[in-house]
XYZ file of C-alpha atoms in Angstrom:
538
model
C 148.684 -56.936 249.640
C 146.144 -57.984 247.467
C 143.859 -59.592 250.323
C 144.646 -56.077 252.095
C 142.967 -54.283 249.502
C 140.076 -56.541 249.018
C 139.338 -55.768 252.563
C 139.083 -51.828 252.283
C 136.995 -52.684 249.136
C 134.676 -54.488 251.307
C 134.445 -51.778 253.890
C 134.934 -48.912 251.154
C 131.024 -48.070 252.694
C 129.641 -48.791 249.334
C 126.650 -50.785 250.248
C 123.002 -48.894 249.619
C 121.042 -48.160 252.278
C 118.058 -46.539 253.568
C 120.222 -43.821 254.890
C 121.660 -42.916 250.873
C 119.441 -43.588 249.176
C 116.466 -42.084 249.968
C 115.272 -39.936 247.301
C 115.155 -36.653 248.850
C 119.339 -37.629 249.333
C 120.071 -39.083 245.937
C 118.592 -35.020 244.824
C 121.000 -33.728 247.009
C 123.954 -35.945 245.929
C 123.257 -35.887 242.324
C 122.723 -32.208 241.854
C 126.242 -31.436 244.074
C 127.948 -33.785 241.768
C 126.579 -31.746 238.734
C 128.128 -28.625 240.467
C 131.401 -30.253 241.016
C 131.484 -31.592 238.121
C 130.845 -28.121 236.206
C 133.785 -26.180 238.219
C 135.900 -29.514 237.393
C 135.860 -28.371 234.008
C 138.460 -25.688 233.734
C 140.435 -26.639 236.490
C 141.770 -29.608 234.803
C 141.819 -27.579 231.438
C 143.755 -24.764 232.906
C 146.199 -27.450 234.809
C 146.998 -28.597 232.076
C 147.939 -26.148 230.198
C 150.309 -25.442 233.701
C 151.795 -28.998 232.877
C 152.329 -28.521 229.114
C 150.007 -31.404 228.056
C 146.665 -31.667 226.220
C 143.384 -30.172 227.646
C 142.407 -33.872 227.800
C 144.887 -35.236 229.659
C 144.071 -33.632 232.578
C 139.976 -34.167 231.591
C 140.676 -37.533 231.501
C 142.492 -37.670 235.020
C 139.796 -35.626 236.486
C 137.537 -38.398 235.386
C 139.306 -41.411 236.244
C 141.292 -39.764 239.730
C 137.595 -38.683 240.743
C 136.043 -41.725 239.654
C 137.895 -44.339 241.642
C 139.071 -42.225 244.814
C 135.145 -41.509 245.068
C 134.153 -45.387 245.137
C 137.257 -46.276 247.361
C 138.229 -43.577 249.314
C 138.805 -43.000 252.684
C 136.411 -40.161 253.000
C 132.741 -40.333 251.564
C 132.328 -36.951 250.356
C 135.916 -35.811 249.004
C 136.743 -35.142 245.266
C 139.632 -35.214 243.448
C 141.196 -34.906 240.509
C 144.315 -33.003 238.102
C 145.707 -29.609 240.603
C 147.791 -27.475 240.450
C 150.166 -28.986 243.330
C 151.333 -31.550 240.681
C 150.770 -29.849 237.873
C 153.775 -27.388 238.158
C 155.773 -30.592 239.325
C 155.211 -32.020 236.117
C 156.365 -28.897 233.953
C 160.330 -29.888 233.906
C 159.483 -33.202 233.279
C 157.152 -33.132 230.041
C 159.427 -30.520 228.806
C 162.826 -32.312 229.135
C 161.229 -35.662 227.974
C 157.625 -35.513 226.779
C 153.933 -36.652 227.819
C 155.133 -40.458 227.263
C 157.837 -39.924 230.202
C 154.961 -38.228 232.144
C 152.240 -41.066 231.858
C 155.048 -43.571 233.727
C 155.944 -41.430 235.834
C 151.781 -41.292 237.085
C 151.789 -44.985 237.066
C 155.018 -45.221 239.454
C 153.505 -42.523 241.345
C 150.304 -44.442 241.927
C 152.325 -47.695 242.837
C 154.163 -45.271 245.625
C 151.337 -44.220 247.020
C 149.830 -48.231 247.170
C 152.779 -48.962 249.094
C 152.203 -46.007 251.869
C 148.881 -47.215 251.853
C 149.477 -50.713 252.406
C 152.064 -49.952 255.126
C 149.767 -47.862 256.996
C 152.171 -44.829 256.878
C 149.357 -42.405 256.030
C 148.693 -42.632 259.639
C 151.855 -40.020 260.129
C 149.622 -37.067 259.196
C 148.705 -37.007 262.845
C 151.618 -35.518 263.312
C 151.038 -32.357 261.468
C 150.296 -29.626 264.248
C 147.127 -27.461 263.923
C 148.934 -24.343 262.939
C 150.513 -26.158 259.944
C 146.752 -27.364 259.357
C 145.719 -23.808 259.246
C 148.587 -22.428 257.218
C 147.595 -25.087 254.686
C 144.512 -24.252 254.346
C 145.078 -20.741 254.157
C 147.969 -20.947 251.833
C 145.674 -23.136 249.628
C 142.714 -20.362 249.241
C 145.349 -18.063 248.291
C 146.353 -20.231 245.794
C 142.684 -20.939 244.502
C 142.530 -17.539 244.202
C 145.561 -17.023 242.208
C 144.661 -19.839 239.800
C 140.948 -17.769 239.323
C 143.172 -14.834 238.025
C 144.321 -16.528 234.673
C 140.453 -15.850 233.458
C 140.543 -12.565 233.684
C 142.886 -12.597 231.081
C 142.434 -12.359 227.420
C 141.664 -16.108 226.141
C 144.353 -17.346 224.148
C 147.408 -14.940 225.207
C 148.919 -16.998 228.144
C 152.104 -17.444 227.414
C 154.792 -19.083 230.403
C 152.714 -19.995 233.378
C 153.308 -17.439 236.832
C 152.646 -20.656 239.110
C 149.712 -22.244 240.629
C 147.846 -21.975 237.272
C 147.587 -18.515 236.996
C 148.921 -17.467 233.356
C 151.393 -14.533 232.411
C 148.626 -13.409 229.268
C 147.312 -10.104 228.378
C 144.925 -8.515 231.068
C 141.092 -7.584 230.289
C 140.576 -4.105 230.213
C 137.311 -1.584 229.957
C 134.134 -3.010 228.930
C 135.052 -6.530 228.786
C 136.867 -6.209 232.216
C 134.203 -4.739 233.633
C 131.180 -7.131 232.252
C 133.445 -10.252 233.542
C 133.949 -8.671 237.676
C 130.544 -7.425 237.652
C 129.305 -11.402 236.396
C 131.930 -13.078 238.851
C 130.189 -10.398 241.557
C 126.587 -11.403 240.696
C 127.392 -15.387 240.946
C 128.811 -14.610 244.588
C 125.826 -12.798 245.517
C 123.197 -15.376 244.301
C 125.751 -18.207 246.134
C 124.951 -16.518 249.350
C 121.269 -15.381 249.033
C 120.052 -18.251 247.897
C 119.933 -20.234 250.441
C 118.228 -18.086 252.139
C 115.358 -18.831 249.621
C 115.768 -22.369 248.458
C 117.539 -25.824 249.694
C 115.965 -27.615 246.489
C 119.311 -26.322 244.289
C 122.707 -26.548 246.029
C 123.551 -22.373 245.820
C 126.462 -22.989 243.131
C 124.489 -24.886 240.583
C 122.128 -22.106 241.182
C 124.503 -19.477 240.543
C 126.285 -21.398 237.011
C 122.412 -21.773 236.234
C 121.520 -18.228 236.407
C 124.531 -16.245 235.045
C 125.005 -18.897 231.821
C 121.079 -18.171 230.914
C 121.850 -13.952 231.311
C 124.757 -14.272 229.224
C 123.305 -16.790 226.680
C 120.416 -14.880 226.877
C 121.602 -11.351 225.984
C 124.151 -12.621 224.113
C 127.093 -10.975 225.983
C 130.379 -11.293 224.246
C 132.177 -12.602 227.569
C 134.896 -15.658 227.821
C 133.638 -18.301 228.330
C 134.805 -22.612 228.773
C 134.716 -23.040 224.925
C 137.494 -19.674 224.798
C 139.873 -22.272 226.877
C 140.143 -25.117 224.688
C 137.094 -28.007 223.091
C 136.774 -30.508 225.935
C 134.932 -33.157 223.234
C 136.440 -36.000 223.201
C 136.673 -40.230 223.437
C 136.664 -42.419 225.933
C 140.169 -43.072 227.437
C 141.642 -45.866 225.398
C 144.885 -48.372 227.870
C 147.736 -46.915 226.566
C 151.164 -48.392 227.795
C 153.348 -45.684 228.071
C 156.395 -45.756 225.123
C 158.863 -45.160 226.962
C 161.876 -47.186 227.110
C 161.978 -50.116 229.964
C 165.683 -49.308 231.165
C 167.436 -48.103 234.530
C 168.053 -44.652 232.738
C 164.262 -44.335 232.300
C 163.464 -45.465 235.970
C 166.580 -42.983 237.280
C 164.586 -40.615 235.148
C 161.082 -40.572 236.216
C 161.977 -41.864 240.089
C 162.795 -38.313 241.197
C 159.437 -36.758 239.862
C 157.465 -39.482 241.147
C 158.558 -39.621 244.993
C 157.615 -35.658 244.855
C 154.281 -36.227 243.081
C 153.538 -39.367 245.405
C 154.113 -37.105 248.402
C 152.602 -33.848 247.537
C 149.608 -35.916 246.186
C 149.271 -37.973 249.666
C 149.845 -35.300 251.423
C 147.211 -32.723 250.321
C 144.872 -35.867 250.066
C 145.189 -36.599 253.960
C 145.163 -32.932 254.988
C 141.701 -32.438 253.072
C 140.673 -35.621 254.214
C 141.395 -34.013 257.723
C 139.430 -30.907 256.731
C 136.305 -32.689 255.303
C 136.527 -34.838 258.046
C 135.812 -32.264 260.388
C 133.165 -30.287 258.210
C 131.127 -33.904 258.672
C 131.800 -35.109 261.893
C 134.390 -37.872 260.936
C 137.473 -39.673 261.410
C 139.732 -41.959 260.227
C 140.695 -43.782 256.378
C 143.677 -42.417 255.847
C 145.287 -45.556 254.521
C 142.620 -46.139 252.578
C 142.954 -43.116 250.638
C 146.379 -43.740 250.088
C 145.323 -46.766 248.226
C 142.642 -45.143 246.848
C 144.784 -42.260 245.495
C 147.353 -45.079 244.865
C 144.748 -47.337 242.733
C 143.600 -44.214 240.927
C 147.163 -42.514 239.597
C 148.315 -46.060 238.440
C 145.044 -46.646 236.481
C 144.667 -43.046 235.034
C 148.430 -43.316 234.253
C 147.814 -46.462 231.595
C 144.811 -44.338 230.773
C 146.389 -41.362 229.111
C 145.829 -39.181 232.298
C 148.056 -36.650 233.916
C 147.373 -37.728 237.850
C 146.060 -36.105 240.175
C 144.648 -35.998 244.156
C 142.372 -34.367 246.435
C 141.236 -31.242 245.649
C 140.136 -29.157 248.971
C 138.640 -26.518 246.228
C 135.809 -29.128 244.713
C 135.787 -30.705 248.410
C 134.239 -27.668 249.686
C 132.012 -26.950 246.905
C 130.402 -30.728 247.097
C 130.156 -31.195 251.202
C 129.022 -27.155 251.472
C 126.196 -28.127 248.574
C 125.312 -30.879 250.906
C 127.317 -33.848 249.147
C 128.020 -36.354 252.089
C 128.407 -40.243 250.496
C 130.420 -41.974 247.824
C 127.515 -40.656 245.157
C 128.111 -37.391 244.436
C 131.940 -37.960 243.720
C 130.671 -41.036 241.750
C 128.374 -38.814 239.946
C 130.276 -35.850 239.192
C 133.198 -37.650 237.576
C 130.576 -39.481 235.433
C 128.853 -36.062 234.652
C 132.661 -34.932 233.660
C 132.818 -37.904 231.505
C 129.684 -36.902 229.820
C 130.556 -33.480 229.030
C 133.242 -35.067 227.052
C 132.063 -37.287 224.897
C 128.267 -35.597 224.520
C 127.724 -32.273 226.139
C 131.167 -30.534 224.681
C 129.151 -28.459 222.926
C 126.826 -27.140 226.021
C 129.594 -26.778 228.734
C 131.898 -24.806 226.510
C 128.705 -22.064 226.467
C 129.294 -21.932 230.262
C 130.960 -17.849 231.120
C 134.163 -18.405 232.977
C 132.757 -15.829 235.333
C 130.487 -17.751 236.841
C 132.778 -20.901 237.686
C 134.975 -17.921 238.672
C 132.652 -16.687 241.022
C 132.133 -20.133 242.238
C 135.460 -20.482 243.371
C 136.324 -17.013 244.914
C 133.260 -17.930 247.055
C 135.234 -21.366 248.395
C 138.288 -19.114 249.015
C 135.942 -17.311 251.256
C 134.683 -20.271 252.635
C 138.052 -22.141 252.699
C 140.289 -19.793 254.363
C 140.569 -19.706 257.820
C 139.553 -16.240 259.087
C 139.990 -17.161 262.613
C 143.131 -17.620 262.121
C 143.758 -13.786 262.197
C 142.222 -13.848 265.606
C 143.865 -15.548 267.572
C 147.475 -14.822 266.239
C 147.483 -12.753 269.560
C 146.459 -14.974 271.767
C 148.525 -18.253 270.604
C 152.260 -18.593 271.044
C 153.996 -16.565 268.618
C 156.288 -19.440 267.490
C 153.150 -21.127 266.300
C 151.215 -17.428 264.818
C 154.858 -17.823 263.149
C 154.418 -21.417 261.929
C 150.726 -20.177 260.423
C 152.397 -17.414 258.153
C 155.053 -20.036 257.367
C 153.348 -22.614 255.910
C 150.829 -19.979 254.698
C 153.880 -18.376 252.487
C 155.503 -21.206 251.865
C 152.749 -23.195 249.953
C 151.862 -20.061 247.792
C 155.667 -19.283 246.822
C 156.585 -22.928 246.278
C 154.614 -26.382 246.599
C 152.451 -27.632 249.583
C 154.530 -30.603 250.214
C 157.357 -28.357 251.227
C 155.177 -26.497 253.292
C 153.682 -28.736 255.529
C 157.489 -30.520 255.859
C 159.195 -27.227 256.733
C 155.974 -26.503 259.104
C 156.942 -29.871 260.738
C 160.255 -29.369 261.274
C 160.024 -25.557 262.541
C 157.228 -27.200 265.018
C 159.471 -30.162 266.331
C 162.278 -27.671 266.692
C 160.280 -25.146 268.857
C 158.412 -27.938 270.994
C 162.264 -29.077 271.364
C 163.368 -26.071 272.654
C 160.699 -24.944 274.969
C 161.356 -28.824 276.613
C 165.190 -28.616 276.823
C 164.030 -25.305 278.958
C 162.160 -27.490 281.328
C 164.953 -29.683 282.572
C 165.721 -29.165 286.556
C 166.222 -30.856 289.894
C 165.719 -30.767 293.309
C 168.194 -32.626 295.528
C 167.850 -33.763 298.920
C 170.250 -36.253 301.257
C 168.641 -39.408 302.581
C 169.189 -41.224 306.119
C 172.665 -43.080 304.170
C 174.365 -39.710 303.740
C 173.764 -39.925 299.768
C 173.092 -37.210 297.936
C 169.618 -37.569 295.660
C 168.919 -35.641 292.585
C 165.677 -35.984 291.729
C 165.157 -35.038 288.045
C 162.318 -33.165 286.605
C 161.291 -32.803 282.882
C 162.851 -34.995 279.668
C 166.565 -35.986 278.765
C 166.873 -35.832 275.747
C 168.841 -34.260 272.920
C 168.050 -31.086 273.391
C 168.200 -31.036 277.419
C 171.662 -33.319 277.430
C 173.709 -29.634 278.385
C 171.224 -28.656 281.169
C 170.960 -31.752 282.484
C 175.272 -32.446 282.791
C 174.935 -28.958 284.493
C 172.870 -29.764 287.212
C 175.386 -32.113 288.956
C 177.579 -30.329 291.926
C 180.524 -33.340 291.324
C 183.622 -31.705 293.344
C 180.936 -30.698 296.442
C 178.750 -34.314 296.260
C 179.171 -36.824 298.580
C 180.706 -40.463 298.290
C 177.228 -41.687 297.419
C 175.122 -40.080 294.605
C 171.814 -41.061 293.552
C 169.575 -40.028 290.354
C 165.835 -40.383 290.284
C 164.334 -40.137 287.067
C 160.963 -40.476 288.862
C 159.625 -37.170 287.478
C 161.696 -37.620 283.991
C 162.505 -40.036 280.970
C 165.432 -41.125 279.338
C 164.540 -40.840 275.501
C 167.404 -40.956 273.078
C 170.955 -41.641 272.297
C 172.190 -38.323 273.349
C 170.799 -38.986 277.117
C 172.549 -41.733 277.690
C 175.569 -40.319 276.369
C 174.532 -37.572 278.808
C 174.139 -40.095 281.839
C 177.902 -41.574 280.806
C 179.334 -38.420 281.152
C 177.745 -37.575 284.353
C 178.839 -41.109 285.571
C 182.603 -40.763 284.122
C 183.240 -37.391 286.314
C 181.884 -39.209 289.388
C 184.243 -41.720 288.747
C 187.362 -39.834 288.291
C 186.607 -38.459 291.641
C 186.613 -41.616 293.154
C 182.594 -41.341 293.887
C 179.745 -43.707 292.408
C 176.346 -42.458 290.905
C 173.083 -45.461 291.266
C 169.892 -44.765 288.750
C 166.621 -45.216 290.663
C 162.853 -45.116 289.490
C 163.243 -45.680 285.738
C 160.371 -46.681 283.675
C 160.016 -49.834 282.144
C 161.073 -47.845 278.322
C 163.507 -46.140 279.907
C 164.883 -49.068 281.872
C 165.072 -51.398 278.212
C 166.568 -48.593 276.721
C 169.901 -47.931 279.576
C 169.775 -51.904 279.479
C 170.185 -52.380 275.698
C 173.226 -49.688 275.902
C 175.017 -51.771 278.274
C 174.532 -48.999 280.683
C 173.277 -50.812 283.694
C 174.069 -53.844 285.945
C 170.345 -54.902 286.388
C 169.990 -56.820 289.294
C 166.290 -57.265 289.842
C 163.230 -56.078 287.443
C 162.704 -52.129 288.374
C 158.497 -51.150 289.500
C 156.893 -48.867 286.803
C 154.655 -48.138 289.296
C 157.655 -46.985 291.968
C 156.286 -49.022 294.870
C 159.904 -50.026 295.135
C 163.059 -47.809 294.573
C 165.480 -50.109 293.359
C 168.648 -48.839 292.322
C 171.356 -49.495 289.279
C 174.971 -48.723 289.157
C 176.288 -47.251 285.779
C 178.658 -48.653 283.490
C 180.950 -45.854 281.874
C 183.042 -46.310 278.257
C 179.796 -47.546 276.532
C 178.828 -44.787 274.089
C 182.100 -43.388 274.156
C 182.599 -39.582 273.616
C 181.616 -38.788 270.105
């Protein structure tokens, strides 16, 4: 294990090189890291607050998550960091049994997730389909946007959180109200004309900039980071987490941290997906599972509430132009900074402009397309879009993209079990052959017994599987019962053209009496009587 991770160290794509660190790059880099590191700021605040913990609890995750998933990573150009995904996980569990309970329960998390990494399991995201991609991502920007709502409330009322960070306080109303939408509608408007002008400043920065000067400047009585909570601080001291080393304590925390490990890896791998195709690459999954799972055990003996990617400061740092391991780096050192000597400066900072900020990534994260071609995809996966899309903002992503799964498998299932037929012809022997198009499997077992004319078939029957596979348990059972009604008729069934998986499969159920190696390539029909009273009948 350890020599595994040495090796992703070595090839975590650390090394300087002309290509990084040139300075007109190291500009770029640093300055997106300063904007990421700015809208990092009340995220983690407000996420806590979601969690029932300290403001720097999750300040302290944000640094230490960010920190080490942006030197180890599997994608150069990803942030994370404390979200809301885990933060209304950990709710229950700080409330029953308090922020010590909490802290081990990040540090178990962590040594989940090193495990999945290790065993290469992170590789299973492939099998999330592209609506459920798209339903994440949409269901994600809603939920961004819903967590920006909590600011246009009146600091300092929130009482229970609504979900997804976004408070049940007191509402602005008149001027106030109005000053904070028309500040949150100015930073959107310099984030997309400036470009247009400039490159020098990524368009964020630009737009924080610009709207903290007009409010500092004419001293406009709006909310701003300071209204939220004081982010000054220490540096995170090791703490070893009191809690009790029993069973009851593991029994306690174990539930909590499978569901944090997976809703963690999960988002982590689907924004690695997303980033991953904003810059042209692939790959590193299990890497960031040991880079997520490196990160939560550290920050968790650090006084930190977890955390994972975050697709909302992804998008800020690769659409300011952030595209190696230094503007991660650099942003969670900036966040460090704040804390310990800039608490004073950053708490100056309007809430409407990081507000702004964000409903801008909504914009940019959601997938508008989506909405096009609803009409031209198959409904069952327009369905799966809306699914996954409600289902993340109404509950938790990792329950989204599992149900998405599932709904997916079920409906590729069905259409296949559809596709089973045969065409049967009698050779120069007088037997009867069914040849056998599309899979056997579970879901094609009925259509597939159905075929078969027993009564009317000749002495000799044979099946050829050349245009078909035998896949699971319930096929074979399938092929046993097919065989078993020949047989009380007195008539014999042979198997002919099986692949070399489908031929180890029949052979390991006993099915078969294999007298010669069968051709995957079917230059050679060679043909297999069936045992019956194998499987049995249920």
């Amino acid at each position: 294990m350890f020599a595994s991770l040495v090796g992703r160290l070595e090839d975590a794509d650390l090394k300087p090189t002309t290509t990084n660190f040139t300075p007109d790059r190291l500009r770029i880099e640093v300055l997106s890291g300063l904007t990421v590191a700015l809208a990092l700021v009340p995220e983690a605040v407000a996420f806590a607050f979601v969690a029932g913990v300290e403001p720097l609890v999750g300040l302290y995750a944000a640094f230490i998550v960010g920190l080490i998933t942006a030197l180890i990573g599997g994608r150069p150009g990803m942030i994370s960091g404390a979200t809301g995904a885990l933060a209304v996980v950990m709710v229950s569990l700080v409330a029953l049994h308090g922020v010590e309970y909490l802290f081990a329960t990040v540090v178990l998390m962590g040594l989940i997730q090193l495990v999945v990494g290790f065993m290469h399991w992170g590789k299973f995201i492939r099998l999330v389909p592209h609506p459920v991609m798209l339903g994440f991502v949409n269901g994600l920007a809603i939920v961004i946007f819903l967590a920006q709502l909590g600011q246009f409330q009146v600091p300092g009322t929130a009482g229970e959180s609504g979900g997804h960070g976004m408070a049940s306080g007191e509402w602005l109303s008149g001027t106030p109200l109005y000053l904070m939408l028309a500040l949150t509608a100015l930073t959107m408007a310099i984030i997309w004309v400036w470009p247009k002008i400039t490159n020098l400043i990524p368009a964020p920065l630009a737009g924080i900039g610009i709207v903290a000067l007009i409010v500092i400047g004419f001293g406009l009585n709006v909310p701003v980071v300071g209204d939220l909570a004081s982010i000054e601080g220490g540096l995170p001291s090791f703490h070893i987490p009191a809690v009790p080393l029993t069973l009851e304590t593991f029994y306690i925390i174990l539930p909590y941290a499978l569901i944090l490990a997976a809703i963690g890896l999960i988002e982590s791998l689907l924004t690695l997906n997303l980033v991953g195709e904003i810059v042209g690459k692939r790959g590193g999954a299990s890497q960031e599972c040991v880079a997520q799972g490196v990160a939560n055990t550290v920050t968790g003996f650090f006084g930190g509430m977890g955390g994972c990617a975050m697709i909302g400061q992804s998008m800020i740092n690769v659409k300011s132009g952030g595209r190696t391991r230094i503007a991660g780096t650099v942003a969670a050192l900036f966040l460090l900074g704040f804390i310990l000597f800039a608490s004073g400066l950053i708490e100056m900072i309007p809430l409407a402009a990081l507000v702004g900020v964000m409903f801008m990534v909504v914009i940019g994260t959601f997938a508008w397309n989506s909405f096009k071609i609803m009409t031209k995809v198959p409904r069952m996966d327009a369905f799966v879009i809306v699914l996954v899309t409600v289902v993340t903002v109404m509950t938790d992503l990792a329950t989204a993209v599992v149900v998405g799964v599932i709904v997916s498998a079920l409906a590729y299932a069905w259409q296949n079990a559809k596709r089973i037929y045969a065409t049967t012809e009698v050779d120069d022997a007088g037997a009867k052959v069914y040849k056998i198009n599309g899979p056997l499997f579970f879901g094609s077992t009925d259509g597939f017994v159905e075929l078969f004319d027993v009564a009317a078939d000749p002495a000799s029957v044979i099946i050829d599987f050349q245009n078909s596979r035998v896949a699971d348990q319930s096929a074979l059972q399938a092929i046993e019962t097919v065989a078993a009604k020949y047989q009380e008729q007195g008539k014999a069934i042979q198997l002919r053209h099986l692949t070399k998986d489908c031929h180890q499969l029949l052979s390991r159920a006993g099915h078969l009496v294999v007298d010669s190696d069968d051709d995957p390539d079917y230059e050679v029909a060679v043909d297999y009587s069936v045992r019956t009273g194998i499987i049995g009948g249920h």
